[in-house]
Amino acid sequence: TPLTVILGMSKQILDNPKEHLQNGMNMIVRNGESLLKLVNEMLDLSKLETGKMSLQNTTGDIISFLRYLVESFNSLAHNQQKQLHFLSSVDSLAVNYDAEKLRQIITNLLSNAIKFTPEKGNIYFSLSAEQPAGSASPVILAIKVKDTGIGIPQDQLQSIFERFYQVDNSHTRSMEGTGIGLSLTKELVKLMGGTIEVKSPPA
């Protein structure tokens, strides 16, 4: 779709630059960025499949990093008349983590949540840390993204992490998407030693 838009708009600009130049160039840049994102995601998936992607861990406060990531989405949510909430049961937590891969995961999850939440809706990003039995056990950080969006049919829940899968209804088909983001998210979570699951109770 991005390529089709870019080619179509380029032809319109060539035919009538005075009428289409400004809006056309904006559309070309926007779709070019979408195409670049898609290519990068596919390359990342390829690296993950061949075992050529490794973690680049750093030590730091993961709570403040996640707060920063969530706050960067505030303007997007606000412009769409949606409320984004950051909730955490822990103030700080020093751990080893790969900042770039965690950024990709959170970006995909929040982008989807905002995209499929209607105006006046809410998106909740919550954190909780648990210490399993045994002092030697590592702390488990649970990240939850919850929204008041349209939901997903129960019979399609387990398919949303499959590559190129999109929930087949008229609303989601009207949204931009490739079915790559959540598949990549699942593989990145797995690489980082975590698990990911989805719940969508019937309305």
Coordinates of N, CA and C in Angstrom, one line a residue:
T1 N 0.8 -1.2 0.0 CA 0.0 0.0 0.0 C 0.8 1.3 0.0
P2 N 1.9 1.4 0.8 CA 2.7 2.6 0.8 C 3.3 2.8 -0.6
L3 N 3.8 1.8 -1.2 CA 4.4 1.9 -2.6 C 3.3 2.4 -3.6
T4 N 2.1 1.8 -3.5 CA 1.1 2.2 -4.4 C 0.7 3.7 -4.3
V5 N 0.7 4.1 -3.0 CA 0.4 5.6 -2.8 C 1.5 6.4 -3.3
I6 N 2.7 6.1 -3.0 CA 3.9 6.9 -3.4 C 3.9 7.0 -5.0
L7 N 3.7 5.9 -5.7 CA 3.7 5.9 -7.1 C 2.6 6.7 -7.7
G8 N 1.4 6.5 -7.1 CA 0.2 7.2 -7.6 C 0.4 8.7 -7.4
M9 N 0.8 9.1 -6.2 CA 1.0 10.5 -5.9 C 2.1 11.2 -6.7
S10 N 3.2 10.4 -7.0 CA 4.3 10.9 -7.8 C 3.8 11.3 -9.2
K11 N 2.9 10.4 -9.8 CA 2.4 10.7 -11.1 C 1.5 11.9 -11.1
Q12 N 0.7 12.1 -10.0 CA -0.2 13.2 -10.0 C 0.6 14.5 -9.9
I13 N 1.7 14.5 -9.2 CA 2.6 15.7 -9.1 C 3.2 16.0 -10.4
L14 N 3.7 14.9 -11.1 CA 4.3 15.2 -12.4 C 3.2 15.7 -13.4
D15 N 2.0 15.3 -13.3 CA 0.9 15.8 -14.2 C 0.5 17.2 -13.9
N16 N 0.5 17.5 -12.6 CA 0.0 18.8 -12.2 C 0.7 19.2 -10.9
P17 N 1.9 19.7 -11.0 CA 2.7 20.0 -9.8 C 2.1 21.1 -9.0
K18 N 1.5 22.1 -9.6 CA 0.9 23.3 -8.9 C -0.2 22.8 -7.9
E19 N -1.0 21.9 -8.3 CA -2.1 21.5 -7.5 C -1.7 20.5 -6.5
H20 N -0.8 19.6 -6.8 CA -0.6 18.4 -5.9 C 0.8 18.4 -5.2
L21 N 1.6 19.4 -5.4 CA 3.0 19.3 -4.9 C 3.0 19.2 -3.4
Q22 N 2.4 20.2 -2.7 CA 2.5 20.3 -1.2 C 1.9 19.0 -0.5
N23 N 0.7 18.8 -0.8 CA 0.0 17.6 -0.2 C 0.6 16.3 -0.6
G24 N 1.0 16.3 -1.9 CA 1.6 15.1 -2.4 C 2.9 14.7 -1.8
M25 N 3.8 15.7 -1.6 CA 5.1 15.4 -1.0 C 4.9 15.0 0.4
N26 N 4.0 15.6 1.2 CA 3.7 15.2 2.5 C 3.3 13.7 2.6
M27 N 2.4 13.3 1.6 CA 1.9 12.0 1.6 C 3.0 11.0 1.2
I28 N 3.9 11.4 0.3 CA 5.0 10.6 -0.1 C 6.0 10.3 1.0
V29 N 6.3 11.4 1.8 CA 7.2 11.3 2.9 C 6.6 10.3 4.0
R30 N 5.3 10.5 4.3 CA 4.6 9.7 5.3 C 4.6 8.2 4.9
N31 N 4.3 8.0 3.7 CA 4.2 6.6 3.2 C 5.6 6.0 3.0
G32 N 6.6 6.8 2.7 CA 8.0 6.4 2.6 C 8.5 5.9 4.0
E33 N 8.1 6.7 5.0 CA 8.5 6.3 6.4 C 7.8 5.0 6.8
S34 N 6.5 4.8 6.4 CA 5.8 3.5 6.7 C 6.5 2.4 6.0
L35 N 6.9 2.6 4.8 CA 7.6 1.5 4.0 C 8.9 1.2 4.6
L36 N 9.7 2.2 5.1 CA 11.0 1.9 5.7 C 10.8 1.2 7.0
K37 N 9.8 1.5 7.8 CA 9.5 0.8 9.0 C 9.2 -0.7 8.7
L38 N 8.4 -0.9 7.7 CA 8.0 -2.3 7.3 C 9.3 -3.1 6.9
V39 N 10.1 -2.5 6.1 CA 11.3 -3.2 5.7 C 12.2 -3.5 6.9
N40 N 12.4 -2.5 7.8 CA 13.2 -2.8 8.9 C 12.7 -3.9 9.8
E41 N 11.3 -3.9 10.0 CA 10.7 -5.0 10.8 C 10.9 -6.3 10.1
M42 N 10.8 -6.4 8.8 CA 11.0 -7.7 8.1 C 12.5 -8.1 8.2
L43 N 13.4 -7.2 8.2 CA 14.8 -7.6 8.3 C 15.1 -8.1 9.7
D44 N 14.4 -7.4 10.7 CA 14.6 -7.8 12.1 C 14.1 -9.3 12.3
L45 N 12.9 -9.5 11.7 CA 12.3 -10.9 11.8 C 13.3 -11.9 11.2
S46 N 13.9 -11.6 10.1 CA 14.8 -12.5 9.4 C 16.0 -12.8 10.3
K47 N 16.5 -11.7 10.9 CA 17.7 -11.9 11.9 C 17.3 -12.8 13.0
L48 N 16.1 -12.6 13.6 CA 15.6 -13.4 14.7 C 15.5 -14.9 14.3
E49 N 15.0 -15.1 13.1 CA 14.8 -16.5 12.6 C 16.1 -17.2 12.4
T50 N 17.1 -16.5 12.0 CA 18.4 -17.1 11.7 C 19.3 -17.1 12.9
G51 N 18.8 -16.5 14.0 CA 19.6 -16.5 15.2 C 20.8 -15.5 15.2
K52 N 20.6 -14.5 14.3 CA 21.7 -13.5 14.1 C 21.5 -12.2 14.9
M53 N 20.4 -12.2 15.7 CA 20.1 -11.0 16.5 C 20.5 -11.3 17.9
S54 N 21.2 -10.4 18.6 CA 21.6 -10.7 20.0 C 21.2 -9.5 20.8
L55 N 21.2 -9.6 22.1 CA 20.8 -8.6 23.0 C 22.0 -7.6 23.2
Q56 N 21.7 -6.3 23.3 CA 22.7 -5.3 23.7 C 22.3 -4.7 25.0
N57 N 22.5 -5.4 26.1 CA 22.0 -5.0 27.4 C 22.8 -3.9 28.0
T58 N 22.0 -3.1 28.7 CA 22.6 -2.1 29.6 C 21.9 -2.1 30.9
T59 N 22.6 -1.6 31.9 CA 22.0 -1.6 33.3 C 21.4 -0.2 33.6
G60 N 20.2 -0.2 34.0 CA 19.6 1.1 34.3 C 18.2 0.9 35.0
D61 N 17.6 2.0 35.3 CA 16.2 2.0 35.9 C 15.2 1.8 34.7
I62 N 14.6 0.6 34.7 CA 13.7 0.3 33.6 C 12.4 1.1 33.7
I63 N 12.0 1.4 35.0 CA 10.8 2.1 35.2 C 10.8 3.5 34.6
S64 N 11.9 4.2 34.8 CA 12.0 5.6 34.3 C 12.1 5.5 32.7
F65 N 12.7 4.5 32.2 CA 12.8 4.3 30.8 C 11.4 4.1 30.2
L66 N 10.7 3.2 30.8 CA 9.3 3.0 30.3 C 8.4 4.2 30.4
R67 N 8.6 4.9 31.5 CA 7.8 6.1 31.7 C 8.1 7.1 30.5
Y68 N 9.3 7.2 30.2 CA 9.8 8.1 29.1 C 9.1 7.7 27.8
L69 N 9.1 6.4 27.5 CA 8.6 5.9 26.3 C 7.1 6.2 26.2
V70 N 6.4 5.9 27.3 CA 4.9 6.1 27.3 C 4.6 7.6 27.1
E71 N 5.3 8.5 27.8 CA 5.1 9.9 27.7 C 5.3 10.4 26.3
S72 N 6.1 9.8 25.5 CA 6.4 10.2 24.2 C 5.2 10.0 23.3
F73 N 4.2 9.2 23.7 CA 3.0 8.9 23.0 C 1.8 9.8 23.4
N74 N 2.1 10.6 24.5 CA 1.0 11.5 25.0 C 0.4 12.4 23.9
S75 N 1.2 13.0 23.1 CA 0.8 14.0 22.1 C -0.1 13.3 21.1
L76 N 0.4 12.1 20.7 CA -0.4 11.3 19.7 C -1.8 11.0 20.2
A77 N -1.8 10.5 21.4 CA -3.1 10.2 22.0 C -4.0 11.4 22.2
H78 N -3.4 12.5 22.6 CA -4.1 13.8 22.9 C -4.7 14.3 21.6
N79 N -3.9 14.2 20.5 CA -4.4 14.7 19.2 C -5.6 13.9 18.7
Q80 N -5.7 12.7 19.1 CA -6.8 11.8 18.7 C -7.9 11.8 19.8
Q81 N -7.8 12.7 20.7 CA -8.8 12.8 21.8 C -8.9 11.5 22.6
K82 N -7.8 11.0 23.0 CA -7.7 9.8 23.8 C -6.8 10.0 25.0
Q83 N -7.1 9.3 26.1 CA -6.3 9.5 27.3 C -5.3 8.3 27.5
L84 N -4.1 8.6 27.7 CA -3.0 7.6 27.9 C -2.6 7.7 29.4
H85 N -2.7 6.6 30.1 CA -2.4 6.6 31.5 C -1.2 5.7 31.8
F86 N -0.3 6.2 32.7 CA 0.9 5.4 33.1 C 0.7 5.1 34.6
L87 N 0.7 3.8 34.9 CA 0.5 3.3 36.3 C 1.6 2.4 36.6
S88 N 2.2 2.6 37.8 CA 3.3 1.7 38.2 C 3.2 1.4 39.7
S89 N 3.3 0.2 40.1 CA 3.3 -0.2 41.6 C 4.7 -0.1 42.2
V90 N 5.7 0.2 41.3 CA 7.1 0.3 41.8 C 7.7 1.6 41.2
D91 N 8.4 2.3 42.1 CA 9.0 3.6 41.7 C 10.2 3.5 40.8
S92 N 11.1 2.5 41.1 CA 12.3 2.3 40.3 C 12.7 0.8 40.4
L93 N 13.4 0.4 39.3 CA 13.9 -1.0 39.3 C 15.1 -1.1 38.4
A94 N 16.3 -1.3 39.0 CA 17.5 -1.4 38.2 C 17.7 -2.8 37.7
V95 N 17.7 -3.0 36.4 CA 17.9 -4.3 35.7 C 18.7 -4.2 34.5
N96 N 19.1 -5.3 33.9 CA 19.8 -5.3 32.6 C 18.7 -5.5 31.6
Y97 N 18.7 -4.6 30.6 CA 17.7 -4.7 29.5 C 18.3 -4.1 28.2
D98 N 17.7 -4.5 27.1 CA 18.1 -4.0 25.8 C 17.1 -2.9 25.5
A99 N 17.6 -1.6 25.5 CA 16.7 -0.5 25.4 C 16.1 -0.4 24.1
E100 N 16.8 -0.6 23.0 CA 16.2 -0.5 21.6 C 15.2 -1.6 21.4
K101 N 15.4 -2.8 21.8 CA 14.4 -3.8 21.6 C 13.2 -3.6 22.4
L102 N 13.4 -3.1 23.6 CA 12.3 -2.8 24.5 C 11.5 -1.7 23.9
R103 N 12.1 -0.7 23.3 CA 11.4 0.4 22.7 C 10.6 -0.1 21.5
Q104 N 11.1 -1.0 20.7 CA 10.3 -1.6 19.6 C 9.0 -2.3 20.2
I105 N 9.2 -3.0 21.2 CA 8.1 -3.8 21.8 C 7.0 -2.8 22.3
I106 N 7.4 -1.8 23.1 CA 6.4 -0.9 23.6 C 5.8 0.0 22.5
T107 N 6.6 0.4 21.5 CA 6.0 1.2 20.4 C 5.0 0.4 19.7
N108 N 5.2 -0.8 19.4 CA 4.2 -1.6 18.7 C 2.9 -1.8 19.5
L109 N 3.1 -2.1 20.8 CA 1.9 -2.3 21.7 C 1.1 -1.0 21.8
L110 N 1.8 0.1 22.1 CA 1.0 1.3 22.3 C 0.4 1.9 21.0
S111 N 1.1 1.7 19.9 CA 0.6 2.2 18.6 C -0.7 1.4 18.3
N112 N -0.7 0.1 18.5 CA -1.9 -0.7 18.3 C -3.0 -0.2 19.2
A113 N -2.7 -0.1 20.5 CA -3.7 0.3 21.5 C -4.4 1.6 21.1
I114 N -3.6 2.6 20.8 CA -4.1 3.9 20.4 C -4.9 3.9 19.1
K115 N -4.4 3.1 18.1 CA -5.0 3.0 16.8 C -6.4 2.5 16.9
F116 N -6.6 1.5 17.7 CA -7.9 0.8 17.8 C -8.8 1.2 19.0
T117 N -8.4 2.3 19.6 CA -9.3 2.9 20.7 C -10.0 4.1 20.1
P118 N -11.3 4.2 20.3 CA -12.1 5.3 19.7 C -11.9 6.6 20.5
E119 N -12.3 7.7 19.9 CA -12.2 9.0 20.6 C -12.9 8.9 21.9
K120 N -12.3 9.7 22.9 CA -12.7 9.7 24.3 C -12.4 8.4 25.0
G121 N -11.7 7.5 24.4 CA -11.3 6.3 25.0 C -10.0 6.4 25.8
N122 N -9.7 5.3 26.5 CA -8.6 5.3 27.4 C -7.6 4.2 27.2
I123 N -6.3 4.4 27.3 CA -5.3 3.4 27.2 C -4.5 3.4 28.5
Y124 N -4.4 2.2 29.1 CA -3.7 2.1 30.4 C -2.4 1.3 30.2
F125 N -1.3 1.9 30.6 CA 0.0 1.2 30.6 C 0.4 1.0 32.1
S126 N 0.4 -0.3 32.5 CA 0.6 -0.5 34.0 C 1.8 -1.5 34.2
L127 N 2.5 -1.2 35.3 CA 3.7 -2.0 35.6 C 3.6 -2.6 37.0
S128 N 4.1 -3.8 37.2 CA 4.1 -4.4 38.5 C 5.3 -5.3 38.6
A129 N 6.0 -5.4 39.7 CA 7.2 -6.2 39.9 C 6.9 -7.2 41.0
E130 N 7.2 -8.5 40.7 CA 7.0 -9.6 41.7 C 8.3 -10.3 41.9
Q131 N 8.6 -10.7 43.2 CA 9.7 -11.5 43.5 C 9.2 -12.9 43.8
P132 N 9.6 -13.8 42.9 CA 9.1 -15.2 43.1 C 9.7 -15.8 44.3
A133 N 9.2 -16.9 44.7 CA 9.7 -17.6 45.9 C 11.1 -17.9 45.8
G134 N 11.9 -17.6 46.8 CA 13.4 -17.9 46.7 C 14.1 -16.6 46.4
S135 N 15.0 -16.2 47.3 CA 15.6 -14.9 47.2 C 16.6 -14.9 46.0
A136 N 17.0 -16.0 45.5 CA 17.9 -16.1 44.3 C 17.1 -15.9 43.0
S137 N 15.8 -16.0 43.0 CA 15.0 -15.8 41.8 C 15.0 -14.4 41.3
P138 N 15.1 -14.2 40.0 CA 15.0 -12.8 39.5 C 13.6 -12.2 39.6
V139 N 13.6 -10.9 39.7 CA 12.3 -10.2 39.8 C 11.6 -10.3 38.4
I140 N 10.3 -10.5 38.5 CA 9.5 -10.6 37.3 C 8.8 -9.2 37.1
L141 N 9.0 -8.6 36.0 CA 8.4 -7.3 35.7 C 7.2 -7.6 34.7
A142 N 6.0 -7.3 35.2 CA 4.8 -7.5 34.3 C 4.4 -6.1 33.7
I143 N 4.3 -6.1 32.4 CA 3.9 -4.9 31.6 C 2.6 -5.2 31.0
K144 N 1.6 -4.4 31.3 CA 0.2 -4.6 30.8 C -0.2 -3.3 30.0
V145 N -0.7 -3.6 28.8 CA -1.3 -2.5 28.0 C -2.8 -2.8 27.8
K146 N -3.7 -2.0 28.4 CA -5.1 -2.2 28.3 C -5.8 -1.0 27.7
D147 N -6.8 -1.2 26.9 CA -7.5 -0.1 26.3 C -9.0 -0.4 26.2
T148 N -9.7 0.7 25.9 CA -11.2 0.6 25.8 C -11.6 0.6 24.3
G149 N -10.8 -0.2 23.5 CA -11.0 -0.3 22.1 C -12.0 -1.3 21.7
I150 N -12.0 -1.7 20.4 CA -13.1 -2.5 19.8 C -12.9 -4.0 20.2
G151 N -11.8 -4.4 20.7 CA -11.6 -5.8 21.1 C -11.3 -6.7 19.9
I152 N -11.1 -7.9 20.3 CA -10.8 -9.0 19.3 C -11.7 -10.2 19.5
P153 N -12.3 -10.7 18.5 CA -13.1 -11.9 18.7 C -12.3 -13.1 19.3
Q154 N -12.9 -13.8 20.2 CA -12.3 -14.9 20.9 C -11.6 -15.9 20.0
D155 N -12.2 -16.2 18.9 CA -11.7 -17.3 18.0 C -10.5 -16.8 17.2
Q156 N -10.2 -15.5 17.3 CA -9.0 -15.0 16.5 C -7.9 -14.5 17.4
L157 N -8.1 -14.6 18.8 CA -7.1 -14.1 19.7 C -5.7 -14.7 19.5
Q158 N -5.6 -16.1 19.3 CA -4.3 -16.7 19.3 C -3.6 -16.5 17.9
S159 N -4.3 -15.9 17.0 CA -3.7 -15.7 15.6 C -3.0 -14.3 15.5
I160 N -3.2 -13.4 16.4 CA -2.8 -12.0 16.2 C -1.3 -11.9 16.2
F161 N -0.6 -12.9 16.7 CA 0.9 -12.8 16.7 C 1.5 -13.5 15.5
E162 N 0.6 -14.0 14.6 CA 1.1 -14.7 13.4 C 1.5 -13.6 12.4
R163 N 2.5 -13.9 11.6 CA 2.9 -12.9 10.6 C 1.9 -12.6 9.6
F164 N 1.7 -11.4 9.2 CA 0.7 -10.9 8.2 C -0.7 -11.1 8.6
Y165 N -1.0 -11.6 9.8 CA -2.4 -11.8 10.2 C -3.0 -10.5 10.6
Q166 N -4.3 -10.2 10.1 CA -5.0 -9.1 10.6 C -6.5 -9.5 10.8
V167 N -7.0 -9.0 11.9 CA -8.4 -9.4 12.2 C -9.3 -8.9 11.1
D168 N -10.1 -9.8 10.5 CA -10.8 -9.5 9.3 C -12.2 -8.9 9.6
N169 N -12.2 -7.6 9.8 CA -13.5 -6.9 9.9 C -13.3 -5.5 9.3
S170 N -14.4 -4.9 9.0 CA -14.3 -3.6 8.2 C -13.6 -2.5 8.9
H171 N -13.7 -2.5 10.3 CA -13.0 -1.4 11.0 C -11.5 -1.5 10.9
T172 N -11.0 -2.7 11.3 CA -9.5 -2.9 11.3 C -9.0 -2.8 9.9
R173 N -9.7 -3.2 8.8 CA -9.2 -3.1 7.5 C -9.1 -1.7 7.0
S174 N -9.8 -0.8 7.7 CA -9.7 0.6 7.3 C -8.5 1.3 7.9
M175 N -7.8 0.6 8.9 CA -6.6 1.1 9.5 C -5.4 0.7 8.8
E176 N -4.3 1.5 8.8 CA -3.1 1.1 8.3 C -2.5 -0.1 9.1
G177 N -1.9 -1.0 8.4 CA -1.3 -2.1 9.2 C -0.8 -3.2 8.2
T178 N 0.2 -4.0 8.6 CA 0.7 -5.0 7.8 C 0.7 -6.4 8.4
G179 N 0.4 -6.5 9.7 CA 0.4 -7.8 10.4 C 1.8 -8.2 10.7
I180 N 2.8 -7.3 10.7 CA 4.2 -7.6 11.0 C 4.5 -7.2 12.5
G181 N 4.0 -6.1 12.9 CA 4.4 -5.5 14.2 C 4.2 -6.5 15.4
L182 N 3.1 -7.1 15.5 CA 2.9 -8.0 16.7 C 3.7 -9.3 16.6
S183 N 3.9 -9.8 15.4 CA 4.8 -10.9 15.2 C 6.2 -10.6 15.6
L184 N 6.7 -9.5 15.2 CA 8.0 -9.0 15.6 C 8.1 -8.8 17.1
T185 N 7.0 -8.3 17.7 CA 7.0 -8.0 19.1 C 7.1 -9.3 19.9
K186 N 6.4 -10.4 19.5 CA 6.4 -11.7 20.1 C 7.8 -12.3 20.1
E187 N 8.5 -12.1 18.9 CA 9.8 -12.7 18.8 C 10.9 -11.9 19.6
L188 N 10.7 -10.6 19.7 CA 11.6 -9.8 20.6 C 11.4 -10.1 22.1
V189 N 10.2 -10.3 22.5 CA 9.9 -10.7 23.9 C 10.5 -12.0 24.2
K190 N 10.4 -12.9 23.3 CA 11.0 -14.3 23.4 C 12.5 -14.2 23.5
L191 N 13.1 -13.4 22.7 CA 14.6 -13.2 22.7 C 15.0 -12.6 24.1
M192 N 14.2 -11.8 24.7 CA 14.6 -11.2 25.9 C 14.2 -12.0 27.1
G193 N 13.7 -13.2 26.9 CA 13.4 -14.2 27.9 C 12.1 -14.0 28.6
G194 N 11.2 -13.3 27.9 CA 9.8 -13.0 28.4 C 8.8 -13.8 27.7
T195 N 7.5 -13.6 28.1 CA 6.4 -14.2 27.5 C 5.4 -13.1 27.2
I196 N 4.5 -13.3 26.2 CA 3.5 -12.3 25.9 C 2.2 -13.0 25.7
E197 N 1.1 -12.5 26.1 CA -0.2 -13.1 25.9 C -1.3 -12.0 25.7
V198 N -2.4 -12.3 25.2 CA -3.5 -11.4 24.9 C -4.8 -11.8 25.5
K199 N -5.6 -10.9 26.1 CA -6.9 -11.2 26.6 C -7.8 -10.2 26.0
S200 N -9.0 -10.6 25.6 CA -10.0 -9.6 25.1 C -11.4 -10.1 25.5
P201 N -11.8 -9.8 26.7 CA -13.1 -10.3 27.2 C -14.3 -9.8 26.3
P202 N -15.3 -10.6 26.0 CA -16.4 -10.1 25.2 C -17.1 -8.9 25.9
A203 N -17.5 -8.0 25.1 CA -18.1 -6.8 25.6 C -19.5 -7.1 26.2

